[in-house]
Each structure stands twice: as C-alpha cells, then as structure tokens.
XYZ file of C-alpha atoms in Angstrom:
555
model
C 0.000 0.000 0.000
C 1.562 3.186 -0.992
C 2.026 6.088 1.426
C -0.645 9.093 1.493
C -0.715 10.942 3.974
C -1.089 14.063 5.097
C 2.122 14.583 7.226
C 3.978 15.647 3.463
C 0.826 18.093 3.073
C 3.374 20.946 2.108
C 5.467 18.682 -0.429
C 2.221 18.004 -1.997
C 0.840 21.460 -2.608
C 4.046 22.329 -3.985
C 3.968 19.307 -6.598
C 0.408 20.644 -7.244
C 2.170 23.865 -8.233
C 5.409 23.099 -10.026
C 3.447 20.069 -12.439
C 1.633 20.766 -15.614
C -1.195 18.512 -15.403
C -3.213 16.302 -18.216
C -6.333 16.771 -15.682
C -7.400 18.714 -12.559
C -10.487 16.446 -10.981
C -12.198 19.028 -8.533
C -13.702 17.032 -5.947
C -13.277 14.169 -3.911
C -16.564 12.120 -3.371
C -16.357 8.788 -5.442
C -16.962 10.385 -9.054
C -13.998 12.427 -8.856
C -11.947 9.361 -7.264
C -13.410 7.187 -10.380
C -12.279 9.564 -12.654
C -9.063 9.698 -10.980
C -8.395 6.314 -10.893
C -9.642 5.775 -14.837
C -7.258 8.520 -15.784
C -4.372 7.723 -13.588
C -4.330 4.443 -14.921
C -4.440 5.483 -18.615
C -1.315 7.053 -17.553
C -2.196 11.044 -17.766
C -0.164 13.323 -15.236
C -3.210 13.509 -12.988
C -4.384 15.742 -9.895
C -7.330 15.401 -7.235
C -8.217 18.420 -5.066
C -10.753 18.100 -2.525
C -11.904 20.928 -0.615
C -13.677 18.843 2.355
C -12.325 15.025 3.141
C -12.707 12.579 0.661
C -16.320 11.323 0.562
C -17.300 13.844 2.938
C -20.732 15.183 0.797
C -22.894 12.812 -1.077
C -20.562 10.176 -0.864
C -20.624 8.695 2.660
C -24.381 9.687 3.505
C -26.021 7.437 1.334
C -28.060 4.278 1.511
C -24.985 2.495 1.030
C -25.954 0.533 -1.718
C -24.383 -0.629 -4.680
C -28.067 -0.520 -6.279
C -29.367 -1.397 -9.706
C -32.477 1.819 -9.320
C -35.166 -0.843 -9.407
C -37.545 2.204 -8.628
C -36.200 3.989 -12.349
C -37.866 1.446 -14.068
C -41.151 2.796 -13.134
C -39.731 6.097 -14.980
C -38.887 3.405 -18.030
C -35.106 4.625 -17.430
C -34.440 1.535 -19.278
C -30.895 2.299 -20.256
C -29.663 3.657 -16.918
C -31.053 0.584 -15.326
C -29.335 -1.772 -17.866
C -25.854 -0.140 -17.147
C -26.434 0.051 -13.705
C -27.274 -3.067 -13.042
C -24.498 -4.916 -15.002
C -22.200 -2.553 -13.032
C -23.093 -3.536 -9.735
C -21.039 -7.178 -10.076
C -18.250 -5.485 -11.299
C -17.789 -2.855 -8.496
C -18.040 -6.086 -6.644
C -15.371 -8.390 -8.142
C -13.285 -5.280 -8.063
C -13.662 -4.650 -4.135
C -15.149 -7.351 -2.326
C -14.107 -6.110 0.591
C -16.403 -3.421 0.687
C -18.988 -4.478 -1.520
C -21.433 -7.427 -0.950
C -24.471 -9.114 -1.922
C -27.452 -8.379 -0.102
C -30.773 -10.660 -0.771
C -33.449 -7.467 -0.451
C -37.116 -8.525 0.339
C -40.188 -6.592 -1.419
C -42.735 -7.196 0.978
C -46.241 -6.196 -1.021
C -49.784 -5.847 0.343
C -53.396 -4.948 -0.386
C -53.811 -1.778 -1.611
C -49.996 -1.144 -1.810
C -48.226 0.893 -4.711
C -47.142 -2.974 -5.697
C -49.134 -6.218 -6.215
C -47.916 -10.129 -7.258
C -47.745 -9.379 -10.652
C -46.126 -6.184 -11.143
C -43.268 -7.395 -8.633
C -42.761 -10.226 -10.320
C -42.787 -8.942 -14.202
C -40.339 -5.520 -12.573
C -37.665 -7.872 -11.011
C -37.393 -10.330 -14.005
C -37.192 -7.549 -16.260
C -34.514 -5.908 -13.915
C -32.884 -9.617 -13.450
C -32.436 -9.344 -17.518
C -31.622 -5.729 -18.334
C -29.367 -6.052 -15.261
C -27.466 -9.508 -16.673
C -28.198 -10.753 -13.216
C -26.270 -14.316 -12.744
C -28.498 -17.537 -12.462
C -28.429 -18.139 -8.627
C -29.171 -14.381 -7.745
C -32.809 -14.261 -9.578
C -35.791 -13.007 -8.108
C -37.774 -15.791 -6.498
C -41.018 -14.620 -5.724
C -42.848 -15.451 -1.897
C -45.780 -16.375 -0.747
C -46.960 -14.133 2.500
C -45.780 -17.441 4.638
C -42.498 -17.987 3.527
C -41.943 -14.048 3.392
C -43.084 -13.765 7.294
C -40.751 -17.002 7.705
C -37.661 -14.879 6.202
C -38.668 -11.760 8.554
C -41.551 -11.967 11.074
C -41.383 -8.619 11.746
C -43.020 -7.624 8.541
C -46.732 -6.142 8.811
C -49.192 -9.803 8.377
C -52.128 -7.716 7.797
C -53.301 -7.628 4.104
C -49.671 -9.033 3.135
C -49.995 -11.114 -0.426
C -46.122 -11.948 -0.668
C -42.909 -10.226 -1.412
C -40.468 -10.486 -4.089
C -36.642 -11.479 -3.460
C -33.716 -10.296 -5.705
C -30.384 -9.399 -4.949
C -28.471 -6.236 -4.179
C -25.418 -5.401 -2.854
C -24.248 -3.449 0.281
C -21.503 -1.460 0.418
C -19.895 0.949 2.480
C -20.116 4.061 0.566
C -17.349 5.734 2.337
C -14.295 3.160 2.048
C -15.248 2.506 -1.398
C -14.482 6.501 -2.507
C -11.063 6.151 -0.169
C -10.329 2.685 -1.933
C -10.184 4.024 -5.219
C -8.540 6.812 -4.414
C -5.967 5.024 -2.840
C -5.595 3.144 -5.690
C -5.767 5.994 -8.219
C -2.871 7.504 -6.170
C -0.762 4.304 -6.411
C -1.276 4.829 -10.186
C 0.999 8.027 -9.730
C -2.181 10.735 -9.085
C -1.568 13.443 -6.650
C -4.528 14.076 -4.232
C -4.855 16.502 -1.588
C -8.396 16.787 1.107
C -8.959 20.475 2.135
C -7.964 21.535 -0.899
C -10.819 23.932 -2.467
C -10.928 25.729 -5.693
C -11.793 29.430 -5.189
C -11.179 29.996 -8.965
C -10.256 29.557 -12.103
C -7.290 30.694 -14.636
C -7.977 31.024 -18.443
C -5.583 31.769 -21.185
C -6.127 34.226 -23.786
C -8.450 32.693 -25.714
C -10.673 32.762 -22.174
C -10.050 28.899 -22.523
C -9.970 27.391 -18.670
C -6.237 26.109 -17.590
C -6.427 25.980 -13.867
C -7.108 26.704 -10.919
C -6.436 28.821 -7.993
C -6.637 26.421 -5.017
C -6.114 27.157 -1.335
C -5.336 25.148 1.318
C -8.160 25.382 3.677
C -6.349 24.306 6.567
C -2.892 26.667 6.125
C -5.181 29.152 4.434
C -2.033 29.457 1.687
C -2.992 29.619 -2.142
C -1.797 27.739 -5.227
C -1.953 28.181 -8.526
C -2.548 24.543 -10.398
C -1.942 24.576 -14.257
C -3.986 21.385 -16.348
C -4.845 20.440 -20.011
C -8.281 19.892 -18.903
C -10.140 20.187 -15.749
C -13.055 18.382 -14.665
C -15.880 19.700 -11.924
C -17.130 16.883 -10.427
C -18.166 18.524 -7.091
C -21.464 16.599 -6.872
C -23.756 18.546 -4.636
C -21.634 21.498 -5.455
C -21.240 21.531 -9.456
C -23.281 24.511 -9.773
C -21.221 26.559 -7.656
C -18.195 25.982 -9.681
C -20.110 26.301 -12.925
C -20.827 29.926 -11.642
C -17.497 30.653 -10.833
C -16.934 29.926 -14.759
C -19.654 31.735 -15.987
C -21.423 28.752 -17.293
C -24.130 27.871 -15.414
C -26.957 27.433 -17.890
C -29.199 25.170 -19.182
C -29.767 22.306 -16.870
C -29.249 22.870 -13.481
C -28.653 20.540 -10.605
C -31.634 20.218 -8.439
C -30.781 18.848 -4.681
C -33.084 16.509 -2.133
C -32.009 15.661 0.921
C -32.210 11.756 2.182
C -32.019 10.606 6.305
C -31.435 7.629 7.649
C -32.003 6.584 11.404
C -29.816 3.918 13.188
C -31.354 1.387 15.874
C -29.626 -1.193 17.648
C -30.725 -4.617 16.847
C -31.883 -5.191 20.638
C -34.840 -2.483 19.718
C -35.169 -3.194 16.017
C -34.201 -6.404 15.318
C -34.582 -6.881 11.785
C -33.117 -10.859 10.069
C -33.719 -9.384 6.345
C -33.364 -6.219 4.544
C -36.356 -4.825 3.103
C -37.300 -2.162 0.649
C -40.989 -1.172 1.170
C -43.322 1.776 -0.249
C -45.246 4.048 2.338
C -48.570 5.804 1.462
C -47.337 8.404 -0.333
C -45.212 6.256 -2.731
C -41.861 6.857 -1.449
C -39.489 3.411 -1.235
C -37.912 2.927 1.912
C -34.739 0.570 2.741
C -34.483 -1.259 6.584
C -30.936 -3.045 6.311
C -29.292 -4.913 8.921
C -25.713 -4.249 9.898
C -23.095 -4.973 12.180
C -25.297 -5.389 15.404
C -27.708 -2.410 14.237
C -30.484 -1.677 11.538
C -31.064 1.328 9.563
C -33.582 2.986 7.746
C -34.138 5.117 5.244
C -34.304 7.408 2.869
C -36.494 10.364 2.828
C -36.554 12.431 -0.046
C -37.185 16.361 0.084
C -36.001 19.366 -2.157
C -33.406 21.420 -0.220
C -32.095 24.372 -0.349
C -30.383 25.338 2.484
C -26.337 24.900 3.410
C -24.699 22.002 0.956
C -21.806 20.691 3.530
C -23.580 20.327 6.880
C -27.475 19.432 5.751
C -29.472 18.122 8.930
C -32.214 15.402 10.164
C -35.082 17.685 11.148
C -37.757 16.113 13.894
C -39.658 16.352 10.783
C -37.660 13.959 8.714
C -37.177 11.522 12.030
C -40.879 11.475 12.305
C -41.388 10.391 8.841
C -39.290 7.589 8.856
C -40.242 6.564 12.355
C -44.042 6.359 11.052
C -42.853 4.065 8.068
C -41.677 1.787 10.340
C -44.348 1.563 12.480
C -46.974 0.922 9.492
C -44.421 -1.884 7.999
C -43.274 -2.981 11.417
C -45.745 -2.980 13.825
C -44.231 -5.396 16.487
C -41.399 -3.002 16.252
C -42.109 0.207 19.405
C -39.167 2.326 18.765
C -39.209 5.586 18.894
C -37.083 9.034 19.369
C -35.171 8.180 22.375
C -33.879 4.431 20.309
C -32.012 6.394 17.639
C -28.406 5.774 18.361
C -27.373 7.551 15.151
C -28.127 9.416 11.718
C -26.825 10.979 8.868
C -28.932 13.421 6.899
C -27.064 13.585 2.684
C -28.026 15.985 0.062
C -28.200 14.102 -3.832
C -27.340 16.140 -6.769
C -30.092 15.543 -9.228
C -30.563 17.263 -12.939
C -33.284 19.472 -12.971
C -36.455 18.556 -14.704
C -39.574 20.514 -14.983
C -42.452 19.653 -13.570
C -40.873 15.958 -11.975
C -41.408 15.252 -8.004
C -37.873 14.964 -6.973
C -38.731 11.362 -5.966
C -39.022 10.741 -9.417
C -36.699 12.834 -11.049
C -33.799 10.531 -12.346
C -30.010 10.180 -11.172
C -28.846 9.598 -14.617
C -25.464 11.236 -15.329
C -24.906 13.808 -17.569
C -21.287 15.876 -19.079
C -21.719 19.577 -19.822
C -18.713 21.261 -21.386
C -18.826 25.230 -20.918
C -17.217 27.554 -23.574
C -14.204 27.752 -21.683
C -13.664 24.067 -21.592
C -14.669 23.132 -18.235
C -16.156 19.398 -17.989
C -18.580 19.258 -15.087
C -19.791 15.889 -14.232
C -23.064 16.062 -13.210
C -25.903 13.314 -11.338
C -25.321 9.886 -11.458
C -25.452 7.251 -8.876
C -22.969 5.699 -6.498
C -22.996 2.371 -8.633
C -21.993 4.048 -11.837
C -19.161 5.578 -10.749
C -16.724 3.489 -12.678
C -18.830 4.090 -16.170
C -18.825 7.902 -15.506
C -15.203 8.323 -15.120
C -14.752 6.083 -18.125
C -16.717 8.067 -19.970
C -15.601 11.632 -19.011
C -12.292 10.784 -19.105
C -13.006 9.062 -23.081
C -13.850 12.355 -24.181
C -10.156 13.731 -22.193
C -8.559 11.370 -24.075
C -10.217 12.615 -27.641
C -9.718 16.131 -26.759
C -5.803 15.952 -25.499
C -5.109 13.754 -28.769
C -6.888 16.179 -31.172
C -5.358 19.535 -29.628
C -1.306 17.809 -28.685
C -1.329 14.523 -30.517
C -0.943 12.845 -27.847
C -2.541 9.110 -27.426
C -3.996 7.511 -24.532
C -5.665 4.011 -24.110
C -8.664 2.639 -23.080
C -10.237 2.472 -20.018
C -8.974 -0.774 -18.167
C -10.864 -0.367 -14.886
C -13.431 -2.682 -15.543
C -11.490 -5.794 -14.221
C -8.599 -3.320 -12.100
C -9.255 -4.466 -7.990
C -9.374 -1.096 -6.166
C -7.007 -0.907 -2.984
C -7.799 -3.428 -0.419
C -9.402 -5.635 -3.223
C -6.170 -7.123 -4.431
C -7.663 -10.820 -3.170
C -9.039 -12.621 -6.712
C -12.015 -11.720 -6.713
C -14.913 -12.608 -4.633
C -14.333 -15.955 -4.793
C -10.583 -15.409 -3.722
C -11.772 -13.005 -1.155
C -13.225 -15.998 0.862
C -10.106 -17.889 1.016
C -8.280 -14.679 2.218
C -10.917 -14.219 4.624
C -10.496 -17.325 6.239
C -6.745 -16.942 6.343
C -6.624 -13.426 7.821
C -8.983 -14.413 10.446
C -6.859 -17.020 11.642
C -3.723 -14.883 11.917
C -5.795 -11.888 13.782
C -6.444 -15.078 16.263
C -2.975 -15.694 16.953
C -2.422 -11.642 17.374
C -5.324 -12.416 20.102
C -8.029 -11.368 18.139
C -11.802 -12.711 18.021
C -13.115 -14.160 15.419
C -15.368 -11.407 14.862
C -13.118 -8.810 15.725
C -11.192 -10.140 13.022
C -13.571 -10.723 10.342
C -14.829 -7.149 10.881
C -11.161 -6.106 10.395
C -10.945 -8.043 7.203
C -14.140 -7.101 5.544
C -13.089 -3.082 6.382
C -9.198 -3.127 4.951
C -9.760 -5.854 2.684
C -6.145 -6.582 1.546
C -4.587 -4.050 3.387
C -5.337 -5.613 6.965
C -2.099 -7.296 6.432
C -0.506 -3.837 7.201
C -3.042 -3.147 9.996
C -1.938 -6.484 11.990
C 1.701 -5.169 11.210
C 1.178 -2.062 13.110
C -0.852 -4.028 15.881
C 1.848 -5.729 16.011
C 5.194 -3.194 15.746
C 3.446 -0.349 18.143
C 3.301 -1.956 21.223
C 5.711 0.819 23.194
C 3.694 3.559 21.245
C 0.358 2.402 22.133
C 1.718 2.457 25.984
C 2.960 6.201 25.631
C -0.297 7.448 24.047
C -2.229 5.404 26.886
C -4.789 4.279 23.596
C -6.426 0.641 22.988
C -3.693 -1.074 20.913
C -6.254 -1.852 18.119
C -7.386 1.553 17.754
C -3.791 2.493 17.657
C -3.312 0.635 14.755
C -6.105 1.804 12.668
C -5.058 4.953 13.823
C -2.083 5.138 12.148
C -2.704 3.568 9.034
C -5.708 6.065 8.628
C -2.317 8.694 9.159
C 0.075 7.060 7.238
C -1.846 5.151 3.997
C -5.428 6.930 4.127
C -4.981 11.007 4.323
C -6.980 11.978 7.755
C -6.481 15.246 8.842
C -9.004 15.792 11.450
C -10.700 13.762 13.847
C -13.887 13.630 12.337
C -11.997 11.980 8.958
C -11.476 8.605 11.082
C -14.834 8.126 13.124
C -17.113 8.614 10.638
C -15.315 8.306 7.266
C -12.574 5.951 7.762
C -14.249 3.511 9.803
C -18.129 4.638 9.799
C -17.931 4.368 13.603
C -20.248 7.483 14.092
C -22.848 5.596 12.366
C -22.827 2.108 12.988
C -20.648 2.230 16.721
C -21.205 6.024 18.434
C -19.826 4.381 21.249
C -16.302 3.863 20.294
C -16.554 7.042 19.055
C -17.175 8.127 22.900
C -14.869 5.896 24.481
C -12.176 6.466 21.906
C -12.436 9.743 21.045
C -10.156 11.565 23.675
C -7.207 9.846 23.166
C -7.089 9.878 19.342
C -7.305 13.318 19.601
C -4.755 13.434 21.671
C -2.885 11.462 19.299
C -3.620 13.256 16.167
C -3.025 16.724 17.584
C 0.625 15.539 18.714
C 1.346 14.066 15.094
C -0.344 16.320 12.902
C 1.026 19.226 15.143
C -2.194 21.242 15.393
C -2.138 24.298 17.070
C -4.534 24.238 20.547
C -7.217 26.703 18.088
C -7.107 23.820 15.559
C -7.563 21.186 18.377
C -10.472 22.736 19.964
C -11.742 23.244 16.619
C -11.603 20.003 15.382
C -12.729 18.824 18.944
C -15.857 21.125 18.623
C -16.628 19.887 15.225
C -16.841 16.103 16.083
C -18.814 16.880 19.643
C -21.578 18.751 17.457
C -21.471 15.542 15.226
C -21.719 13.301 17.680
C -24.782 15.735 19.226
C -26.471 16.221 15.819
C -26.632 12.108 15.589
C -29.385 11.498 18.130
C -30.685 15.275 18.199
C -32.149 16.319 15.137
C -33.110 19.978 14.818
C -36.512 21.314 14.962
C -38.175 21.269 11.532
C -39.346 25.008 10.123
C-alpha cells in the first residue's frame, strides 16, 4: 500500500504547483476518485483536489448501496437501469471487501403501490436488463415464507414479497479505496484543498485553478490540459465561478437515515418497502444495528452540513411503524443518523422522488467538464466516460494518445484478493492470523471485511506499536487503525477517522465516545495542530456526535 498521507501536506501542494497537469479532478466524493483512478491508470499526469475530506458530501451519507435503481424502471429509465445493473457485479469483483451481496425482500400488500404481478414482471425484467447471474434471480414469496424470512413484517393484508439481490456497500471506504488506488497509479490528491477559482488563457479557454489550502489558508496556482468539476452537490457553484451555469441545473433533495440497535429493532432481512405516499424505503441490517431510510425532500439550504429535522425523524419513524408494527421504537432508540443531500438534474415539472439520477457531461465555452448526477454504482462508467472524451480532446489539440479504459477488471485498494471468490479464502486466512495476534473471530472478520487486503498492514502495526500504544495510553487496536488512517489513508481531522474511515459514528457512536479523547490526543501531537485547531476540530466532532441522536426542529 503506498504512502498518502497528510504529514507531506506541504510537499504536496508544492507538486500541485510546479506540475503541468493532463487533468485537474475538482472534488473528492467517489466520481472524482473514479475519474481519478480511470485517468491515472491510462497514464495522464493527474491531480485530485478536494476541498472537504474525501467522501465527505454525497458520498458517505447514502443508503450504502451498490443498487441497480429498481424504482427507475417505473420512470422506463431503461438504459440507466441496464448499465447500472451490469455494473453492480463489477464494483463487486473489483472490491469485495467493501462491496457485498445483499438478498433485499419486497414485501407487497393490499392496496400497496405494488401487487404479485407487477413485482414479479419488474424484477425479471430488472434480473435481464441487469445480466443478473443464475443463482441471484428473483424468487417470488408467498406471504408465509416471506413472514418465515422476517416476522417482523406487517401480516395484515400481506400477499407476498419479491426477493432479488443487491449489494451493500460501504459508501465511504469505497471513494477512499479508489482513491488510494488511483494515487498508487501516480495521481496526486490533496483533502482540504478547495478551488476558489479559475485561470484562463487568452483565448478565455480554462487552464487551472487557484486552489487554497483550507487548513494553512495558503494559495496555489494549479496549471492542467483539462479540468473536470465533479463537485457533486456542489457543481453549480463551480459552474458559476466559470460563468457557465446554464441550461440544466442541478436540483438537490435531501435523504435521512435513522440507526437502531438490533436489541430495539431487530430486523433478520433487509427490506425495501413503499409508504402511502409512494416513497421506497430501505431497513438493512448491519453490524449489530439496523437502519432505515431514505427520505426524499427538495433542499435548499447549506450544501456541507445538511441536517435530520424532527420532521424527517418522524417520517421515517411512522414508516416503520406501518411496515413494522411489532417493532415500538421511537425518538429516544435512535443511536445515530446521517442526513445527505443528492445532486439531481433538474427537470420541470418531476417530483424529486421521481426525477432521475442519470449522469450527464456539460462542457462550458471555456472548456470546463462538469460531471453532473449519477449514482454511487456508476461511478466506474462515468469516469470512463468523461475521461473518453479527455482522451479525444488531449489527442486532437497535442497529438498525444492515450488508451482505453482498463478499470473494468482493475481491484481497487484493499481488493487485491481474486475476486470474490478469492476473497473468501483470504478471509479465512486473515482471520486465523488476527487469532494468533489475540483477536476474536469477529473482531477479526470485521477487520478483514473493512481493509480488505490491506489488513495485512493493519496487523503489522498491531503488532510493531506496542511501546507507542503504551505512551499514548490508547487501545492497541485503535492504535493501529489509527495510524494507518495517518500514514496510507490522508486523515487530517478527527472527524476523517470516526465517521469516514471507519463509519464508527454511524454504525458504533460508542467507540466514538470511548475512543475519542485519546485519538485526539494522538492526532493533535502528530499532525502538530495548534490548541485553536484542536479545539476546533474537537468542537466539530462533539456537534457531530450531538447532531446524531438530536435532530433539529423542523421550520
């Protein structure tokens, strides 16, 4: 695993600085690391700039699926589901790790939005424009065998369920795996790192970018052949900056998701289920908890730090209760949240639950390529694409020639095991080794399935920092994710570990708690923060940690 880290920030602004590059990706969430990766690995001089952490937007406050958009074919978004939904195995072959099948249930009753028939002809038509595999068809249930699967399900006017596969990811690690791996391909990436402008030759042709460094407050000027916007959420903002916001325009909702533990919600089988005013809803099990969500609202308000509103809590809390009945939890169960905001293309007169997440490339006058919509499964397809029409522009204006794309069948970082099928060999061997480092089983597995390939380094640190992990008085484990998150994965602030790097403020708020004080600590000593940058950062993971089981007061 290649080094990249944030402890040669300085060196790395500088190479920023002093390198013309092929391409300037502006943003960090997993469509810029895609196109990163696709273009790194083509071999163009490439550059990342981030001006949050890496998956900090969109990209870590998902549903965390790797999703085929069952719902688009209601919309007859044929093509988007077809790509989609061939894509899905491939983002899992490539990073098994992080991505995994999921059986879903459709649970349908009388009077529903979905009946026998219109389940079953949707999912085999999704099974075929998907290329779905032979053992991961729909089967279709009966209302016995689907209260068999999960009894909590509502038994009152239920007529059966469908049962297809999708796959679960965590939405997070996936952006920072193919980053990682876009980096070892020789691209330069840099987290709070945020484009305040642009520079333009004399033909008012785009051919950088001033960047500053949010955290030294220092400013860079960063010289490219082509530059690509793929700010999600905030594409708009830097299509203003350029001048060239017109047209279509991105049009935002916001999605929450509530956390239980499974003690109070203890669901066997995910479920996707409609609510009475046709919105889809996921429950997923996970690690000891289950979640639930998504909402879907327009929004409008600030892009970085969007919030669950009592509102939003309320409505998911109500879906449960009408598809769960058995299940009594209410505000004071929420362990955790996350509230996202989803960059859709504007449509008039389209709900914005039914406005679609296909992708789209707009190229201003000045040459700017913004990257905008799209979903977390395409990823790979987008970059391939945007970075096609890189390739045809840098060989028609220098004459020079790059290849194809070859990330179809490239393992992202951590995914360097053969495949899935590999991946459950190395699963079994890891977890015997973290057994003889005095590991659980569990502990273990949970270790493997996060670092993938790379826990091989993690049980090296466990291992090498014993005298370290003394001095800093932290749990030896923690230690050692600790400093590979320094050392291999770019975290600059406390808040880049416990909820991006590990997902811990989500799915574990209280390690976060028990944890958080002496990783702090830690990172202040390393990273050398001033005590303004340590309260700061201190601050900004307590109102996290607050925001999780408080949410705000709707209106």
């Amino acid at each position: 695993m290649k080094t990249f880290s944030n402890y040669d920030r300085q060196e790395k602004f500088k190479e920023l600085y002093q390198v013309e590059w092929d391409v300037l990706v502006v943003g960090g969430g997993i469509t810029g690391a895609g196109i990163a990766l696709d273009a790194a690995s083509r071999g163009m001089k490439t550059a990342v700039v981030e001006m949050q952490d890496y998956a900090a937007g969109t990209s870590s406050r998902s549903t965390k699926l790797v999703h085929g958009g069952l719902r688009y074919l209601k919309q007859f978004e044929i093509k988007m589901v077809a790509e989609v939904g061939k894509e899905r195995e491939i983002v899992y072959e490539n990073g098994p790790h992080v991505t995994t099948p999921e059986w879903m249930m459709l649970p349908f009753h009388e009077g529903g939005n979905f009946g026998p028939y219109s389940t079953s002809l949707g999912l085999r038509v999704y099974d075929y424009l998907a290329g779905v595999k032979k053992a991961e068809r729909r089967v279709m249930l009966k209302p016995d065998e689907t209260t068999e699967r999960e009894p909590l399900v509502k038994k009152d006017g239920l007529k059966g369920a469908g049962y297809y596969v999708e796959y679960k990811t965590d939405d997070a690690r996936l952006t920072l795996e193919v980053m990682k791996k876009a980096v070892e391909y020789g691209a330069e990436s840099v987290n709070y790192a945020k484009v305040v402008d642009f520079i333009y030759d004399m033909r008012g042709k785009v051919e950088g970018a001033i960047v500053e460094d949010t955290i030294s407050g220092e400013t860079y000027q960063v010289k490219a052949k082509r530059i690509i916007n793929a700010g999600g959420p905030w594409v708009d903002e830097l299509r203003e900056i350029d001048g060239s916001k017109k047209g279509k325009s991105l049009h935002l909702t916001k999605g929450v998701h509530l956390v239980f533990d499974q003690s109070d919600f203890p669901l066997q089988q995910a479920i996707y289920f409609d609510t009475p005013d046709g919105r889809m809803i996921f429950a997923i099990p996970r690690d000891g908890k289950t979640y639930v969500g998504t909402t879907d609202t327009p929004y409008d308000e600030e892009i970085a730090f969007p919030k669950v509103t009592t509102t939003d809590r309320d409505y998911i809390l109500d879906a449960i209760h009408m598809m769960f009945p058995a299940v009594k939890v209410g505000p004071q169960d929420i362990e955790s949240s996350w509230a996202g905001v989803r960059p859709l293309i504007h449509e008039d007169g389209k709900d914005p639950s039914e406005i679609s997440r296909k992708d789209e490339i707009f190229v201003s006058d000045s040459g700017l390529i913004s990257m905008a919509g799209g979903k977390l499964t395409g990823y790979r397809k987008m970059a391939e694409t945007a970075i096609n029409l890189v390739r045809d522009q840098i060989a028609e204006e220098y004459g020079i020639r790059y290849s194809d794309s070859e990330t179809k069948r490239m393992p992202i970082s951590g995914g360097e095991v053969n495949g899935s099928k590999g991946f459950k060999v190395f699963k079994e061997e890891r977890v015997k080794i973290g057994e003889s480092l005095g590991l659980t089983v569990e502990k273990a597995g949970a270790l493997v399935d996060l670092y993938g390939a790379n826990v091989d380094t993690l049980y090296q640190l466990y291992k090498d920092h014993k005298e370290d992990v003394a001095a800093a008085d932290i749990d030896p484990l923690v230690f050692a994710q600790l400093r590979l998150a320094l050392d291999f994965e770019m975290i600059f602030k406390p808040v880049d570990f416990f909820v991006r790097r590990t997902s811990a403020l989500f799915f574990n708020i209280h390690w976060v708690h028990e944890h958080k004080e002496p990783v702090i600590e830690y990172m202040a000593k390393e990273l050398k923060w001033t005590d303004k940058q340590k309260q700061q950062y201190t601050d900004e993971l307590d109102l996290l940690l607050d925001e999780a089981v408080n949410p705000v007061k709707a209106g």
